């Protein structure tokens, strides 16, 4: 449960910092970067604004929608087969497409794990339904961490 709460908090903290910096530059009419001015700064602000809107739609809104799920412990579980190889990046956060064995639905879930996931590995992941962020419970029958109850 701690991993899910920390994942949601990470999104909120990063969003607050980015939005604060962006709106501070807009309100004070400062350039986003010292080396840009005039038309370059306007283009940069438009691009940054578009990226922040995408961040809001893709991460902040789903995180807000998952707060009641965390409180009520309404956490989905998927048991299925990994559809591609995933090597852990530097932060060990990976996104893996998993085919649910019951419904044959492909769900892209994101979780922290330090070892590679190979195509065909049998995974059990508990995740938040809107954010699709979760924890890896089992890999090929080997327990990684305990289930969230």
JSON list of C-alpha atoms in Angstrom, two decimals:
[
{"chain": "A", "resi": 1, "resn": "UNK", "atom": "CA", "xyz": [0.00, 0.00, 0.00]},
{"chain": "A", "resi": 2, "resn": "UNK", "atom": "CA", "xyz": [2.91, 2.34, 0.75]},
{"chain": "A", "resi": 3, "resn": "UNK", "atom": "CA", "xyz": [4.21, 1.99, -2.82]},
{"chain": "A", "resi": 4, "resn": "UNK", "atom": "CA", "xyz": [0.84, 3.03, -4.25]},
{"chain": "A", "resi": 5, "resn": "UNK", "atom": "CA", "xyz": [0.54, 6.02, -1.93]},
{"chain": "A", "resi": 6, "resn": "UNK", "atom": "CA", "xyz": [4.11, 7.10, -2.71]},
{"chain": "A", "resi": 7, "resn": "UNK", "atom": "CA", "xyz": [3.45, 6.80, -6.45]},
{"chain": "A", "resi": 8, "resn": "UNK", "atom": "CA", "xyz": [0.42, 9.09, -6.20]},
{"chain": "A", "resi": 9, "resn": "UNK", "atom": "CA", "xyz": [2.29, 11.54, -3.94]},
{"chain": "A", "resi": 10, "resn": "UNK", "atom": "CA", "xyz": [5.18, 11.63, -6.41]},
{"chain": "A", "resi": 11, "resn": "UNK", "atom": "CA", "xyz": [2.81, 12.74, -9.17]},
{"chain": "A", "resi": 12, "resn": "UNK", "atom": "CA", "xyz": [1.28, 15.48, -7.00]},
{"chain": "A", "resi": 13, "resn": "UNK", "atom": "CA", "xyz": [4.64, 16.83, -5.78]},
{"chain": "A", "resi": 14, "resn": "UNK", "atom": "CA", "xyz": [6.20, 16.93, -9.26]},
{"chain": "A", "resi": 15, "resn": "UNK", "atom": "CA", "xyz": [3.07, 18.54, -10.69]},
{"chain": "A", "resi": 16, "resn": "UNK", "atom": "CA", "xyz": [2.97, 21.24, -8.02]},
{"chain": "A", "resi": 17, "resn": "UNK", "atom": "CA", "xyz": [6.62, 22.11, -8.63]},
{"chain": "A", "resi": 18, "resn": "UNK", "atom": "CA", "xyz": [6.26, 22.22, -12.42]},
{"chain": "A", "resi": 19, "resn": "UNK", "atom": "CA", "xyz": [2.97, 24.17, -12.42]},
{"chain": "A", "resi": 20, "resn": "UNK", "atom": "CA", "xyz": [4.31, 26.59, -9.81]},
{"chain": "A", "resi": 21, "resn": "UNK", "atom": "CA", "xyz": [7.45, 27.30, -11.83]},
{"chain": "A", "resi": 22, "resn": "UNK", "atom": "CA", "xyz": [5.47, 27.69, -15.06]},
{"chain": "A", "resi": 23, "resn": "UNK", "atom": "CA", "xyz": [2.81, 30.01, -13.63]},
{"chain": "A", "resi": 24, "resn": "UNK", "atom": "CA", "xyz": [5.44, 32.07, -11.77]},
{"chain": "A", "resi": 25, "resn": "UNK", "atom": "CA", "xyz": [7.18, 32.72, -15.08]},
{"chain": "A", "resi": 26, "resn": "UNK", "atom": "CA", "xyz": [3.87, 33.58, -16.77]},
{"chain": "A", "resi": 27, "resn": "UNK", "atom": "CA", "xyz": [2.64, 35.96, -14.05]},
{"chain": "A", "resi": 28, "resn": "UNK", "atom": "CA", "xyz": [5.96, 37.77, -13.62]},
{"chain": "A", "resi": 29, "resn": "UNK", "atom": "CA", "xyz": [6.49, 37.77, -17.41]},
{"chain": "A", "resi": 30, "resn": "UNK", "atom": "CA", "xyz": [9.91, 36.17, -16.99]},
{"chain": "A", "resi": 31, "resn": "UNK", "atom": "CA", "xyz": [11.45, 33.92, -19.64]},
{"chain": "A", "resi": 32, "resn": "UNK", "atom": "CA", "xyz": [11.32, 30.20, -18.87]},
{"chain": "A", "resi": 33, "resn": "UNK", "atom": "CA", "xyz": [15.01, 29.94, -19.69]},
{"chain": "A", "resi": 34, "resn": "UNK", "atom": "CA", "xyz": [17.46, 32.84, -19.42]},
{"chain": "A", "resi": 35, "resn": "UNK", "atom": "CA", "xyz": [18.87, 32.25, -22.92]},
{"chain": "A", "resi": 36, "resn": "UNK", "atom": "CA", "xyz": [15.48, 32.66, -24.63]},
{"chain": "A", "resi": 37, "resn": "UNK", "atom": "CA", "xyz": [13.66, 35.94, -25.17]},
{"chain": "A", "resi": 38, "resn": "UNK", "atom": "CA", "xyz": [10.95, 37.35, -27.41]},
{"chain": "A", "resi": 39, "resn": "UNK", "atom": "CA", "xyz": [9.42, 34.93, -29.90]},
{"chain": "A", "resi": 40, "resn": "UNK", "atom": "CA", "xyz": [11.57, 32.01, -28.74]},
{"chain": "A", "resi": 41, "resn": "UNK", "atom": "CA", "xyz": [10.25, 32.37, -25.20]},
{"chain": "A", "resi": 42, "resn": "UNK", "atom": "CA", "xyz": [6.63, 32.54, -26.40]},
{"chain": "A", "resi": 43, "resn": "UNK", "atom": "CA", "xyz": [7.07, 29.30, -28.38]},
{"chain": "A", "resi": 44, "resn": "UNK", "atom": "CA", "xyz": [8.78, 27.66, -25.40]},
{"chain": "A", "resi": 45, "resn": "UNK", "atom": "CA", "xyz": [5.94, 28.72, -23.08]},
{"chain": "A", "resi": 46, "resn": "UNK", "atom": "CA", "xyz": [3.33, 27.34, -25.49]},
{"chain": "A", "resi": 47, "resn": "UNK", "atom": "CA", "xyz": [5.18, 24.01, -25.74]},
{"chain": "A", "resi": 48, "resn": "UNK", "atom": "CA", "xyz": [5.63, 23.81, -21.96]},
{"chain": "A", "resi": 49, "resn": "UNK", "atom": "CA", "xyz": [1.95, 24.65, -21.47]},
{"chain": "A", "resi": 50, "resn": "UNK", "atom": "CA", "xyz": [0.94, 21.83, -23.83]},
{"chain": "A", "resi": 51, "resn": "UNK", "atom": "CA", "xyz": [3.18, 19.39, -21.99]},
{"chain": "A", "resi": 52, "resn": "UNK", "atom": "CA", "xyz": [1.70, 20.45, -18.64]},
{"chain": "A", "resi": 53, "resn": "UNK", "atom": "CA", "xyz": [-1.84, 20.00, -19.97]},
{"chain": "A", "resi": 54, "resn": "UNK", "atom": "CA", "xyz": [-0.89, 16.50, -21.14]},
{"chain": "A", "resi": 55, "resn": "UNK", "atom": "CA", "xyz": [0.64, 15.78, -17.71]},
{"chain": "A", "resi": 56, "resn": "UNK", "atom": "CA", "xyz": [-2.60, 16.87, -16.07]},
{"chain": "A", "resi": 57, "resn": "UNK", "atom": "CA", "xyz": [-4.76, 14.65, -18.30]},
{"chain": "A", "resi": 58, "resn": "UNK", "atom": "CA", "xyz": [-2.44, 11.62, -18.24]},
{"chain": "A", "resi": 59, "resn": "UNK", "atom": "CA", "xyz": [-1.32, 11.63, -14.60]},
{"chain": "A", "resi": 60, "resn": "UNK", "atom": "CA", "xyz": [-2.89, 14.18, -12.25]},
{"chain": "A", "resi": 61, "resn": "UNK", "atom": "CA", "xyz": [-6.56, 13.52, -13.05]},
{"chain": "A", "resi": 62, "resn": "UNK", "atom": "CA", "xyz": [-6.19, 9.69, -12.84]},
{"chain": "A", "resi": 63, "resn": "UNK", "atom": "CA", "xyz": [-4.28, 10.09, -9.55]},
{"chain": "A", "resi": 64, "resn": "UNK", "atom": "CA", "xyz": [-7.10, 12.21, -8.13]},
{"chain": "A", "resi": 65, "resn": "UNK", "atom": "CA", "xyz": [-9.64, 9.64, -9.31]},
{"chain": "A", "resi": 66, "resn": "UNK", "atom": "CA", "xyz": [-7.67, 6.88, -7.53]},
{"chain": "A", "resi": 67, "resn": "UNK", "atom": "CA", "xyz": [-7.62, 8.57, -4.11]},
{"chain": "A", "resi": 68, "resn": "UNK", "atom": "CA", "xyz": [-11.01, 7.00, -3.15]},
{"chain": "A", "resi": 69, "resn": "UNK", "atom": "CA", "xyz": [-9.70, 3.64, -4.41]},
{"chain": "A", "resi": 70, "resn": "UNK", "atom": "CA", "xyz": [-6.70, 3.89, -2.09]},
{"chain": "A", "resi": 71, "resn": "UNK", "atom": "CA", "xyz": [-8.88, 4.87, 0.87]},
{"chain": "A", "resi": 72, "resn": "UNK", "atom": "CA", "xyz": [-11.36, 2.05, 0.24]},
{"chain": "A", "resi": 73, "resn": "UNK", "atom": "CA", "xyz": [-8.56, -0.38, -0.78]},
{"chain": "A", "resi": 74, "resn": "UNK", "atom": "CA", "xyz": [-10.30, -0.97, -4.12]},
{"chain": "A", "resi": 75, "resn": "UNK", "atom": "CA", "xyz": [-7.21, -2.32, -5.88]},
{"chain": "A", "resi": 76, "resn": "UNK", "atom": "CA", "xyz": [-7.41, -4.42, -9.04]},
{"chain": "A", "resi": 77, "resn": "UNK", "atom": "CA", "xyz": [-5.42, -7.61, -9.50]},
{"chain": "A", "resi": 78, "resn": "UNK", "atom": "CA", "xyz": [-4.28, -8.96, -12.84]},
{"chain": "A", "resi": 79, "resn": "UNK", "atom": "CA", "xyz": [-2.76, -12.39, -13.36]},
{"chain": "A", "resi": 80, "resn": "UNK", "atom": "CA", "xyz": [-1.38, -12.96, -16.82]},
{"chain": "A", "resi": 81, "resn": "UNK", "atom": "CA", "xyz": [1.49, -13.17, -19.24]},
{"chain": "A", "resi": 82, "resn": "UNK", "atom": "CA", "xyz": [3.93, -10.34, -20.03]},
{"chain": "A", "resi": 83, "resn": "UNK", "atom": "CA", "xyz": [3.74, -9.38, -23.70]},
{"chain": "A", "resi": 84, "resn": "UNK", "atom": "CA", "xyz": [7.22, -7.90, -24.15]},
{"chain": "A", "resi": 85, "resn": "UNK", "atom": "CA", "xyz": [10.68, -7.81, -22.64]},
{"chain": "A", "resi": 86, "resn": "UNK", "atom": "CA", "xyz": [11.26, -4.98, -20.17]},
{"chain": "A", "resi": 87, "resn": "UNK", "atom": "CA", "xyz": [14.68, -4.10, -18.87]},
{"chain": "A", "resi": 88, "resn": "UNK", "atom": "CA", "xyz": [14.64, -1.97, -15.72]},
{"chain": "A", "resi": 89, "resn": "UNK", "atom": "CA", "xyz": [15.66, 1.65, -16.29]},
{"chain": "A", "resi": 90, "resn": "UNK", "atom": "CA", "xyz": [17.75, 3.59, -13.77]},
{"chain": "A", "resi": 91, "resn": "UNK", "atom": "CA", "xyz": [14.78, 4.24, -11.49]},
{"chain": "A", "resi": 92, "resn": "UNK", "atom": "CA", "xyz": [13.52, 0.61, -11.73]},
{"chain": "A", "resi": 93, "resn": "UNK", "atom": "CA", "xyz": [10.09, 1.84, -12.82]},
{"chain": "A", "resi": 94, "resn": "UNK", "atom": "CA", "xyz": [8.78, -0.17, -15.75]},
{"chain": "A", "resi": 95, "resn": "UNK", "atom": "CA", "xyz": [5.58, -0.36, -17.75]},
{"chain": "A", "resi": 96, "resn": "UNK", "atom": "CA", "xyz": [4.63, -3.84, -18.91]},
{"chain": "A", "resi": 97, "resn": "UNK", "atom": "CA", "xyz": [1.71, -4.97, -21.08]},
{"chain": "A", "resi": 98, "resn": "UNK", "atom": "CA", "xyz": [0.06, -7.95, -19.37]},
{"chain": "A", "resi": 99, "resn": "UNK", "atom": "CA", "xyz": [-2.64, -10.14, -20.95]},
{"chain": "A", "resi": 100, "resn": "UNK", "atom": "CA", "xyz": [-5.26, -11.09, -18.38]},
{"chain": "A", "resi": 101, "resn": "UNK", "atom": "CA", "xyz": [-5.77, -14.87, -18.46]},
{"chain": "A", "resi": 102, "resn": "UNK", "atom": "CA", "xyz": [-9.51, -14.62, -17.74]},
{"chain": "A", "resi": 103, "resn": "UNK", "atom": "CA", "xyz": [-10.62, -11.81, -20.05]},
{"chain": "A", "resi": 104, "resn": "UNK", "atom": "CA", "xyz": [-7.74, -11.80, -22.60]},
{"chain": "A", "resi": 105, "resn": "UNK", "atom": "CA", "xyz": [-7.61, -8.02, -22.11]},
{"chain": "A", "resi": 106, "resn": "UNK", "atom": "CA", "xyz": [-4.20, -6.29, -22.40]},
{"chain": "A", "resi": 107, "resn": "UNK", "atom": "CA", "xyz": [-3.48, -3.97, -19.48]},
{"chain": "A", "resi": 108, "resn": "UNK", "atom": "CA", "xyz": [-0.41, -1.73, -19.35]},
{"chain": "A", "resi": 109, "resn": "UNK", "atom": "CA", "xyz": [0.66, -1.55, -15.71]},
{"chain": "A", "resi": 110, "resn": "UNK", "atom": "CA", "xyz": [3.56, 0.40, -14.23]},
{"chain": "A", "resi": 111, "resn": "UNK", "atom": "CA", "xyz": [5.46, -0.77, -11.17]},
{"chain": "A", "resi": 112, "resn": "UNK", "atom": "CA", "xyz": [8.88, -0.70, -9.51]},
{"chain": "A", "resi": 113, "resn": "UNK", "atom": "CA", "xyz": [11.03, -3.79, -9.99]},
{"chain": "A", "resi": 114, "resn": "UNK", "atom": "CA", "xyz": [14.81, -4.14, -10.30]},
{"chain": "A", "resi": 115, "resn": "UNK", "atom": "CA", "xyz": [15.15, -7.27, -12.45]},
{"chain": "A", "resi": 116, "resn": "UNK", "atom": "CA", "xyz": [14.24, -7.68, -16.13]},
{"chain": "A", "resi": 117, "resn": "UNK", "atom": "CA", "xyz": [10.81, -8.96, -17.17]},
{"chain": "A", "resi": 118, "resn": "UNK", "atom": "CA", "xyz": [10.94, -11.32, -20.15]},
{"chain": "A", "resi": 119, "resn": "UNK", "atom": "CA", "xyz": [8.20, -11.91, -22.70]},
{"chain": "A", "resi": 120, "resn": "UNK", "atom": "CA", "xyz": [6.10, -14.85, -21.51]},
{"chain": "A", "resi": 121, "resn": "UNK", "atom": "CA", "xyz": [6.75, -14.35, -17.78]},
{"chain": "A", "resi": 122, "resn": "UNK", "atom": "CA", "xyz": [3.70, -15.05, -15.65]},
{"chain": "A", "resi": 123, "resn": "UNK", "atom": "CA", "xyz": [2.98, -11.98, -13.53]},
{"chain": "A", "resi": 124, "resn": "UNK", "atom": "CA", "xyz": [0.56, -11.10, -10.76]},
{"chain": "A", "resi": 125, "resn": "UNK", "atom": "CA", "xyz": [0.21, -7.34, -10.29]},
{"chain": "A", "resi": 126, "resn": "UNK", "atom": "CA", "xyz": [-2.08, -5.33, -8.02]},
{"chain": "A", "resi": 127, "resn": "UNK", "atom": "CA", "xyz": [-2.74, -1.85, -9.42]},
{"chain": "A", "resi": 128, "resn": "UNK", "atom": "CA", "xyz": [-4.88, 1.25, -9.16]},
{"chain": "A", "resi": 129, "resn": "UNK", "atom": "CA", "xyz": [-7.62, 1.20, -11.82]},
{"chain": "A", "resi": 130, "resn": "UNK", "atom": "CA", "xyz": [-7.27, 4.74, -13.21]},
{"chain": "A", "resi": 131, "resn": "UNK", "atom": "CA", "xyz": [-3.55, 5.40, -12.89]},
{"chain": "A", "resi": 132, "resn": "UNK", "atom": "CA", "xyz": [-2.53, 1.82, -13.81]},
{"chain": "A", "resi": 133, "resn": "UNK", "atom": "CA", "xyz": [0.26, 2.06, -11.22]},
{"chain": "A", "resi": 134, "resn": "UNK", "atom": "CA", "xyz": [0.80, -0.92, -8.98]},
{"chain": "A", "resi": 135, "resn": "UNK", "atom": "CA", "xyz": [3.05, -3.42, -7.28]},
{"chain": "A", "resi": 136, "resn": "UNK", "atom": "CA", "xyz": [4.41, -6.70, -8.59]},
{"chain": "A", "resi": 137, "resn": "UNK", "atom": "CA", "xyz": [3.20, -9.53, -6.35]},
{"chain": "A", "resi": 138, "resn": "UNK", "atom": "CA", "xyz": [4.49, -12.64, -8.16]},
{"chain": "A", "resi": 139, "resn": "UNK", "atom": "CA", "xyz": [6.76, -13.39, -11.09]},
{"chain": "A", "resi": 140, "resn": "UNK", "atom": "CA", "xyz": [6.67, -16.95, -12.47]},
{"chain": "A", "resi": 141, "resn": "UNK", "atom": "CA", "xyz": [5.20, -18.25, -9.20]},
{"chain": "A", "resi": 142, "resn": "UNK", "atom": "CA", "xyz": [7.91, -16.63, -7.06]},
{"chain": "A", "resi": 143, "resn": "UNK", "atom": "CA", "xyz": [6.47, -14.25, -4.45]},
{"chain": "A", "resi": 144, "resn": "UNK", "atom": "CA", "xyz": [8.00, -10.77, -4.70]},
{"chain": "A", "resi": 145, "resn": "UNK", "atom": "CA", "xyz": [5.91, -9.04, -2.03]},
{"chain": "A", "resi": 146, "resn": "UNK", "atom": "CA", "xyz": [2.75, -9.74, -0.08]},
{"chain": "A", "resi": 147, "resn": "UNK", "atom": "CA", "xyz": [-0.71, -8.92, -1.42]},
{"chain": "A", "resi": 148, "resn": "UNK", "atom": "CA", "xyz": [-2.41, -5.69, -0.47]},
{"chain": "A", "resi": 149, "resn": "UNK", "atom": "CA", "xyz": [-5.43, -6.52, 1.64]}
]
